[in-house]
Amino acid sequence: MTALAVEAPAAPPAWDGRLVVRAAGRPILHIGAEGITAPTGPMFTIPLECAPDAEQAPGVRPWDGLVTEASICPACLRSLRGEPEPEAPRLVPAGVAEALPEPAQDRGRRHLRAVPNPPVYAEAPLPTEHGGRPITWSRWTTAPVITHHDPSCEWCGDPGPGDMAGGRQGNPMSRTDPLRRYIAYRCTACQEMTAYEQVGTDLQTIAHHKSRAPKDCNR
């Protein structure tokens, strides 16, 4: 008689059956609170697992694409699983001297080696045109930090915040060349960059500069 191996069905993800929304202007996904109905457009009053108070929740919009654990807000996952928040770093008051630990004794003869400086990557290029017409960009500035949003780079893990730039094309008074607005975000460490066109309340990707840095190199 031959024994047959029976595979147990895979357990559904913790967010199965819950509303999943996307943070406005960012690729990170959030899990809506239980019983929340999907909004028809961008909303600022959707209670989330990481922000149950609707007044404190970030702006989100519906999401019906692929959902993976890596793409979901870590705070939402911790709240859904009942896991505690990570401990906040201990703050040392200014002007208070703190004794440093004694260095461990070197029991053998070890050769010292120089630690190379971290690599510097070429600045991500912004698209100069879209749809056959030129785009005028502003200078890169530090992106604002949004409450309940992790500003770290999704590619290299740099804690951020990164840089952002605004662009425009056309003339608001022209019928043949109407005004179009653009926005771009980049990581200042690995230069991962994505440029979007603002279409109403939505963002449509028009260019992406892939980083040459190793995956998760700054985590």
PDB file of C-alpha atoms in Angstrom:
ATOM      1  CA  MET A   1       0.000   0.000   0.000  1.00  0.00           C
ATOM      2  CA  THR A   2       1.307   3.398  -0.893  1.00  0.00           C
ATOM      3  CA  ALA A   3       1.040   6.257   1.615  1.00  0.00           C
ATOM      4  CA  LEU A   4      -0.398   9.459   0.199  1.00  0.00           C
ATOM      5  CA  ALA A   5       0.794  12.844   1.468  1.00  0.00           C
ATOM      6  CA  VAL A   6      -2.080  15.220   2.089  1.00  0.00           C
ATOM      7  CA  GLU A   7      -1.192  18.913   2.021  1.00  0.00           C
ATOM      8  CA  ALA A   8      -3.072  21.115   4.448  1.00  0.00           C
ATOM      9  CA  PRO A   9      -4.636  24.183   2.803  1.00  0.00           C
ATOM     10  CA  ALA A  10      -2.641  27.359   3.317  1.00  0.00           C
ATOM     11  CA  ALA A  11      -4.019  29.647   5.998  1.00  0.00           C
ATOM     12  CA  PRO A  12      -5.546  32.854   4.613  1.00  0.00           C
ATOM     13  CA  PRO A  13      -3.598  36.064   5.319  1.00  0.00           C
ATOM     14  CA  ALA A  14      -4.515  38.045   8.415  1.00  0.00           C
ATOM     15  CA  TRP A  15      -6.017  40.822   6.284  1.00  0.00           C
ATOM     16  CA  ASP A  16      -8.261  38.495   4.259  1.00  0.00           C
ATOM     17  CA  GLY A  17     -11.758  39.990   4.069  1.00  0.00           C
ATOM     18  CA  ARG A  18     -10.625  43.400   5.303  1.00  0.00           C
ATOM     19  CA  LEU A  19     -10.667  46.640   3.316  1.00  0.00           C
ATOM     20  CA  VAL A  20      -7.187  47.398   1.946  1.00  0.00           C
ATOM     21  CA  VAL A  21      -6.477  50.991   0.898  1.00  0.00           C
ATOM     22  CA  ARG A  22      -3.457  52.798  -0.500  1.00  0.00           C
ATOM     23  CA  ALA A  23      -1.920  55.868   1.101  1.00  0.00           C
ATOM     24  CA  ALA A  24      -2.385  58.922  -1.110  1.00  0.00           C
ATOM     25  CA  GLY A  25       0.740  59.575  -3.160  1.00  0.00           C
ATOM     26  CA  ARG A  26       2.647  56.635  -1.659  1.00  0.00           C
ATOM     27  CA  PRO A  27       2.839  52.920  -2.555  1.00  0.00           C
ATOM     28  CA  ILE A  28       2.273  51.730   1.039  1.00  0.00           C
ATOM     29  CA  LEU A  29      -0.997  49.910   1.791  1.00  0.00           C
ATOM     30  CA  HIS A  30      -3.135  50.145   4.938  1.00  0.00           C
ATOM     31  CA  ILE A  31      -5.737  47.803   6.452  1.00  0.00           C
ATOM     32  CA  GLY A  32      -9.100  49.396   7.142  1.00  0.00           C
ATOM     33  CA  ALA A  33     -10.813  48.901  10.484  1.00  0.00           C
ATOM     34  CA  GLU A  34     -13.288  46.020  10.693  1.00  0.00           C
ATOM     35  CA  GLY A  35     -16.645  46.677   9.043  1.00  0.00           C
ATOM     36  CA  ILE A  36     -15.444  49.667   6.983  1.00  0.00           C
ATOM     37  CA  THR A  37     -17.003  50.026   3.517  1.00  0.00           C
ATOM     38  CA  ALA A  38     -14.677  50.753   0.609  1.00  0.00           C
ATOM     39  CA  PRO A  39     -14.782  54.443  -0.409  1.00  0.00           C
ATOM     40  CA  THR A  40     -15.488  55.389  -4.017  1.00  0.00           C
ATOM     41  CA  GLY A  41     -12.575  57.839  -4.158  1.00  0.00           C
ATOM     42  CA  PRO A  42      -9.748  59.337  -2.086  1.00  0.00           C
ATOM     43  CA  MET A  43     -10.838  59.762   1.541  1.00  0.00           C
ATOM     44  CA  PHE A  44      -9.357  61.318   4.698  1.00  0.00           C
ATOM     45  CA  THR A  45     -11.818  59.851   7.214  1.00  0.00           C
ATOM     46  CA  ILE A  46     -11.252  56.096   6.875  1.00  0.00           C
ATOM     47  CA  PRO A  47     -10.279  54.548  10.258  1.00  0.00           C
ATOM     48  CA  LEU A  48      -7.345  52.169   9.886  1.00  0.00           C
ATOM     49  CA  GLU A  49      -5.805  49.455  12.042  1.00  0.00           C
ATOM     50  CA  CYS A  50      -2.833  51.762  12.699  1.00  0.00           C
ATOM     51  CA  ALA A  51      -5.038  54.868  13.139  1.00  0.00           C
ATOM     52  CA  PRO A  52      -8.491  53.899  14.519  1.00  0.00           C
ATOM     53  CA  ASP A  53      -9.328  57.581  15.057  1.00  0.00           C
ATOM     54  CA  ALA A  54     -10.658  58.718  11.670  1.00  0.00           C
ATOM     55  CA  GLU A  55      -9.581  62.286  12.399  1.00  0.00           C
ATOM     56  CA  GLN A  56      -5.945  61.167  12.679  1.00  0.00           C
ATOM     57  CA  ALA A  57      -5.963  58.751   9.734  1.00  0.00           C
ATOM     58  CA  PRO A  58      -3.951  59.689   6.619  1.00  0.00           C
ATOM     59  CA  GLY A  59      -5.538  60.251   3.231  1.00  0.00           C
ATOM     60  CA  VAL A  60      -6.160  56.981   1.362  1.00  0.00           C
ATOM     61  CA  ARG A  61      -7.824  55.706  -1.784  1.00  0.00           C
ATOM     62  CA  PRO A  62      -9.309  52.298  -2.776  1.00  0.00           C
ATOM     63  CA  TRP A  63      -6.886  49.526  -3.775  1.00  0.00           C
ATOM     64  CA  ASP A  64      -7.742  46.382  -5.744  1.00  0.00           C
ATOM     65  CA  GLY A  65      -4.270  45.283  -6.808  1.00  0.00           C
ATOM     66  CA  LEU A  66      -1.842  42.702  -5.450  1.00  0.00           C
ATOM     67  CA  VAL A  67      -1.499  42.679  -1.645  1.00  0.00           C
ATOM     68  CA  THR A  68       1.574  41.203   0.035  1.00  0.00           C
ATOM     69  CA  GLU A  69       2.775  41.396   3.611  1.00  0.00           C
ATOM     70  CA  ALA A  70       5.789  43.445   2.499  1.00  0.00           C
ATOM     71  CA  SER A  71       3.523  46.121   0.986  1.00  0.00           C
ATOM     72  CA  ILE A  72       1.332  46.636   4.075  1.00  0.00           C
ATOM     73  CA  CYS A  73       2.006  49.256   6.748  1.00  0.00           C
ATOM     74  CA  PRO A  74       3.965  47.504   9.574  1.00  0.00           C
ATOM     75  CA  ALA A  75       1.893  49.324  12.222  1.00  0.00           C
ATOM     76  CA  CYS A  76      -1.325  47.962  10.664  1.00  0.00           C
ATOM     77  CA  LEU A  77       0.032  44.399  10.782  1.00  0.00           C
ATOM     78  CA  ARG A  78       1.167  44.746  14.409  1.00  0.00           C
ATOM     79  CA  SER A  79      -2.249  46.084  15.422  1.00  0.00           C
ATOM     80  CA  LEU A  80      -4.108  43.350  13.522  1.00  0.00           C
ATOM     81  CA  ARG A  81      -1.981  40.618  15.145  1.00  0.00           C
ATOM     82  CA  GLY A  82      -2.088  42.158  18.598  1.00  0.00           C
ATOM     83  CA  GLU A  83       1.682  42.613  18.682  1.00  0.00           C
ATOM     84  CA  PRO A  84       3.198  45.331  20.867  1.00  0.00           C
ATOM     85  CA  GLU A  85       4.720  48.462  19.400  1.00  0.00           C
ATOM     86  CA  PRO A  86       8.539  48.483  19.248  1.00  0.00           C
ATOM     87  CA  GLU A  87      10.258  50.152  22.165  1.00  0.00           C
ATOM     88  CA  ALA A  88      11.079  53.807  21.626  1.00  0.00           C
ATOM     89  CA  PRO A  89      14.791  54.685  21.805  1.00  0.00           C
ATOM     90  CA  ARG A  90      15.941  55.864  25.226  1.00  0.00           C
ATOM     91  CA  LEU A  91      16.621  59.586  25.257  1.00  0.00           C
ATOM     92  CA  VAL A  92      19.608  60.929  27.164  1.00  0.00           C
ATOM     93  CA  PRO A  93      19.097  64.469  28.573  1.00  0.00           C
ATOM     94  CA  ALA A  94      21.396  67.108  27.120  1.00  0.00           C
ATOM     95  CA  GLY A  95      24.402  67.904  29.293  1.00  0.00           C
ATOM     96  CA  VAL A  96      24.326  64.552  31.093  1.00  0.00           C
ATOM     97  CA  ALA A  97      27.480  62.514  30.680  1.00  0.00           C
ATOM     98  CA  GLU A  98      26.914  58.807  30.113  1.00  0.00           C
ATOM     99  CA  ALA A  99      29.660  56.257  30.721  1.00  0.00           C
ATOM    100  CA  LEU A 100      30.543  54.262  27.631  1.00  0.00           C
ATOM    101  CA  PRO A 101      31.065  50.496  27.953  1.00  0.00           C
ATOM    102  CA  GLU A 102      34.645  49.346  28.264  1.00  0.00           C
ATOM    103  CA  PRO A 103      36.009  47.886  25.044  1.00  0.00           C
ATOM    104  CA  ALA A 104      36.428  44.127  25.037  1.00  0.00           C
ATOM    105  CA  GLN A 105      39.974  42.926  25.405  1.00  0.00           C
ATOM    106  CA  ASP A 106      41.511  41.569  22.250  1.00  0.00           C
ATOM    107  CA  ARG A 107      42.794  38.122  23.168  1.00  0.00           C
ATOM    108  CA  GLY A 108      44.532  37.551  19.901  1.00  0.00           C
ATOM    109  CA  ARG A 109      46.549  39.461  17.400  1.00  0.00           C
ATOM    110  CA  ARG A 110      44.149  40.846  14.886  1.00  0.00           C
ATOM    111  CA  HIS A 111      44.953  43.045  11.942  1.00  0.00           C
ATOM    112  CA  LEU A 112      43.005  46.282  11.720  1.00  0.00           C
ATOM    113  CA  ARG A 113      41.437  47.060   8.390  1.00  0.00           C
ATOM    114  CA  ALA A 114      40.006  50.268   7.026  1.00  0.00           C
ATOM    115  CA  VAL A 115      36.234  50.432   6.599  1.00  0.00           C
ATOM    116  CA  PRO A 116      35.437  51.894   3.169  1.00  0.00           C
ATOM    117  CA  ASN A 117      33.074  54.812   2.839  1.00  0.00           C
ATOM    118  CA  PRO A 118      29.532  53.894   1.730  1.00  0.00           C
ATOM    119  CA  PRO A 119      29.085  54.079  -2.050  1.00  0.00           C
ATOM    120  CA  VAL A 120      27.593  57.225  -3.556  1.00  0.00           C
ATOM    121  CA  TYR A 121      25.160  56.729  -6.440  1.00  0.00           C
ATOM    122  CA  ALA A 122      24.588  59.121  -9.315  1.00  0.00           C
ATOM    123  CA  GLU A 123      21.605  61.453  -8.834  1.00  0.00           C
ATOM    124  CA  ALA A 124      18.385  60.099 -10.310  1.00  0.00           C
ATOM    125  CA  PRO A 125      17.498  61.984 -13.541  1.00  0.00           C
ATOM    126  CA  LEU A 126      14.072  63.590 -13.797  1.00  0.00           C
ATOM    127  CA  PRO A 127      12.169  63.089 -17.066  1.00  0.00           C
ATOM    128  CA  THR A 128      12.666  66.137 -19.289  1.00  0.00           C
ATOM    129  CA  GLU A 129       9.464  65.606 -21.263  1.00  0.00           C
ATOM    130  CA  HIS A 130       6.193  63.681 -21.302  1.00  0.00           C
ATOM    131  CA  GLY A 131       3.878  63.185 -24.231  1.00  0.00           C
ATOM    132  CA  GLY A 132       6.357  64.963 -26.494  1.00  0.00           C
ATOM    133  CA  ARG A 133       6.277  68.206 -24.472  1.00  0.00           C
ATOM    134  CA  PRO A 134       8.931  69.498 -22.050  1.00  0.00           C
ATOM    135  CA  ILE A 135       8.490  69.482 -18.251  1.00  0.00           C
ATOM    136  CA  THR A 136       9.854  72.259 -16.022  1.00  0.00           C
ATOM    137  CA  TRP A 137      10.908  70.918 -12.599  1.00  0.00           C
ATOM    138  CA  SER A 138      11.556  72.680  -9.292  1.00  0.00           C
ATOM    139  CA  ARG A 139      14.617  71.925  -7.195  1.00  0.00           C
ATOM    140  CA  TRP A 140      14.713  68.826  -5.007  1.00  0.00           C
ATOM    141  CA  THR A 141      13.544  69.561  -1.449  1.00  0.00           C
ATOM    142  CA  THR A 142      13.104  67.340   1.609  1.00  0.00           C
ATOM    143  CA  ALA A 143       9.765  65.527   1.441  1.00  0.00           C
ATOM    144  CA  PRO A 144       7.351  66.306   4.310  1.00  0.00           C
ATOM    145  CA  VAL A 145       6.913  63.628   6.971  1.00  0.00           C
ATOM    146  CA  ILE A 146       3.309  62.404   7.090  1.00  0.00           C
ATOM    147  CA  THR A 147       1.790  61.086  10.315  1.00  0.00           C
ATOM    148  CA  HIS A 148       1.380  57.290  10.453  1.00  0.00           C
ATOM    149  CA  HIS A 149       3.554  56.889   7.344  1.00  0.00           C
ATOM    150  CA  ASP A 150       6.935  55.172   7.229  1.00  0.00           C
ATOM    151  CA  PRO A 151       9.259  57.470   5.220  1.00  0.00           C
ATOM    152  CA  SER A 152      11.967  54.802   4.792  1.00  0.00           C
ATOM    153  CA  CYS A 153      12.998  53.737   1.282  1.00  0.00           C
ATOM    154  CA  GLU A 154      11.186  50.588   0.141  1.00  0.00           C
ATOM    155  CA  TRP A 155      14.238  49.473  -1.844  1.00  0.00           C
ATOM    156  CA  CYS A 156      17.336  50.081   0.296  1.00  0.00           C
ATOM    157  CA  GLY A 157      15.693  50.689   3.689  1.00  0.00           C
ATOM    158  CA  ASP A 158      17.229  54.136   4.297  1.00  0.00           C
ATOM    159  CA  PRO A 159      15.193  55.758   7.114  1.00  0.00           C
ATOM    160  CA  GLY A 160      14.514  58.894   5.051  1.00  0.00           C
ATOM    161  CA  PRO A 161      12.743  61.149   4.529  1.00  0.00           C
ATOM    162  CA  GLY A 162      13.721  61.391   0.887  1.00  0.00           C
ATOM    163  CA  ASP A 163      13.428  64.303  -1.545  1.00  0.00           C
ATOM    164  CA  MET A 164      10.553  65.494  -3.701  1.00  0.00           C
ATOM    165  CA  ALA A 165      10.275  67.829  -6.699  1.00  0.00           C
ATOM    166  CA  GLY A 166       7.321  69.409  -8.480  1.00  0.00           C
ATOM    167  CA  GLY A 167       6.963  69.820 -12.231  1.00  0.00           C
ATOM    168  CA  ARG A 168       4.642  71.570 -14.627  1.00  0.00           C
ATOM    169  CA  GLN A 169       3.911  71.525 -18.314  1.00  0.00           C
ATOM    170  CA  GLY A 170       1.773  73.723 -20.553  1.00  0.00           C
ATOM    171  CA  ASN A 171      -0.206  76.888 -19.883  1.00  0.00           C
ATOM    172  CA  PRO A 172      -3.454  77.189 -17.883  1.00  0.00           C
ATOM    173  CA  MET A 173      -4.748  79.713 -20.444  1.00  0.00           C
ATOM    174  CA  SER A 174      -4.037  77.518 -23.473  1.00  0.00           C
ATOM    175  CA  ARG A 175      -6.513  75.109 -25.043  1.00  0.00           C
ATOM    176  CA  THR A 176      -3.920  73.301 -27.151  1.00  0.00           C
ATOM    177  CA  ASP A 177      -1.316  72.959 -24.392  1.00  0.00           C
ATOM    178  CA  PRO A 178      -3.209  72.760 -21.069  1.00  0.00           C
ATOM    179  CA  LEU A 179      -1.479  72.904 -17.696  1.00  0.00           C
ATOM    180  CA  ARG A 180      -0.309  69.555 -16.333  1.00  0.00           C
ATOM    181  CA  ARG A 181       1.342  69.000 -12.962  1.00  0.00           C
ATOM    182  CA  TYR A 182       3.903  66.392 -11.958  1.00  0.00           C
ATOM    183  CA  ILE A 183       5.580  65.235  -8.753  1.00  0.00           C
ATOM    184  CA  ALA A 184       8.641  63.059  -8.145  1.00  0.00           C
ATOM    185  CA  TYR A 185      10.022  61.279  -5.073  1.00  0.00           C
ATOM    186  CA  ARG A 186      13.546  59.921  -4.667  1.00  0.00           C
ATOM    187  CA  CYS A 187      15.667  58.251  -1.994  1.00  0.00           C
ATOM    188  CA  THR A 188      18.715  60.375  -1.174  1.00  0.00           C
ATOM    189  CA  ALA A 189      20.734  57.252  -0.312  1.00  0.00           C
ATOM    190  CA  CYS A 190      20.224  54.856  -3.240  1.00  0.00           C
ATOM    191  CA  GLN A 191      18.543  57.274  -5.733  1.00  0.00           C
ATOM    192  CA  GLU A 192      15.470  55.099  -6.305  1.00  0.00           C
ATOM    193  CA  MET A 193      13.113  57.605  -7.992  1.00  0.00           C
ATOM    194  CA  THR A 194       9.557  57.620  -9.348  1.00  0.00           C
ATOM    195  CA  ALA A 195       7.864  60.493 -11.188  1.00  0.00           C
ATOM    196  CA  TYR A 196       4.082  60.849 -11.411  1.00  0.00           C
ATOM    197  CA  GLU A 197       1.544  62.941 -13.288  1.00  0.00           C
ATOM    198  CA  GLN A 198      -1.239  64.374 -11.132  1.00  0.00           C
ATOM    199  CA  VAL A 199      -4.518  63.440 -12.791  1.00  0.00           C
ATOM    200  CA  GLY A 200      -7.319  64.763 -10.613  1.00  0.00           C
ATOM    201  CA  THR A 201      -6.746  63.201  -7.182  1.00  0.00           C
ATOM    202  CA  ASP A 202      -4.809  60.265  -8.615  1.00  0.00           C
ATOM    203  CA  LEU A 203      -1.110  59.833  -9.446  1.00  0.00           C
ATOM    204  CA  GLN A 204      -0.034  58.061 -12.636  1.00  0.00           C
ATOM    205  CA  THR A 205       3.560  56.859 -12.966  1.00  0.00           C
ATOM    206  CA  ILE A 206       5.415  58.359 -15.956  1.00  0.00           C
ATOM    207  CA  ALA A 207       9.042  57.438 -15.118  1.00  0.00           C
ATOM    208  CA  HIS A 208      10.958  55.189 -12.745  1.00  0.00           C
ATOM    209  CA  HIS A 209      14.696  55.248 -12.051  1.00  0.00           C
ATOM    210  CA  LYS A 210      15.820  51.873 -10.688  1.00  0.00           C
ATOM    211  CA  SER A 211      18.480  52.012  -7.989  1.00  0.00           C
ATOM    212  CA  ARG A 212      21.830  50.266  -8.457  1.00  0.00           C
ATOM    213  CA  ALA A 213      22.168  49.727  -4.715  1.00  0.00           C
ATOM    214  CA  PRO A 214      21.747  46.188  -3.302  1.00  0.00           C
ATOM    215  CA  LYS A 215      18.303  45.365  -1.960  1.00  0.00           C
ATOM    216  CA  ASP A 216      17.862  46.311   1.752  1.00  0.00           C
ATOM    217  CA  CYS A 217      21.495  47.535   1.940  1.00  0.00           C
ATOM    218  CA  ASN A 218      20.631  50.349   4.379  1.00  0.00           C
ATOM    219  CA  ARG A 219      18.406  48.435   6.771  1.00  0.00           C
TER     220      ARG A 219
END
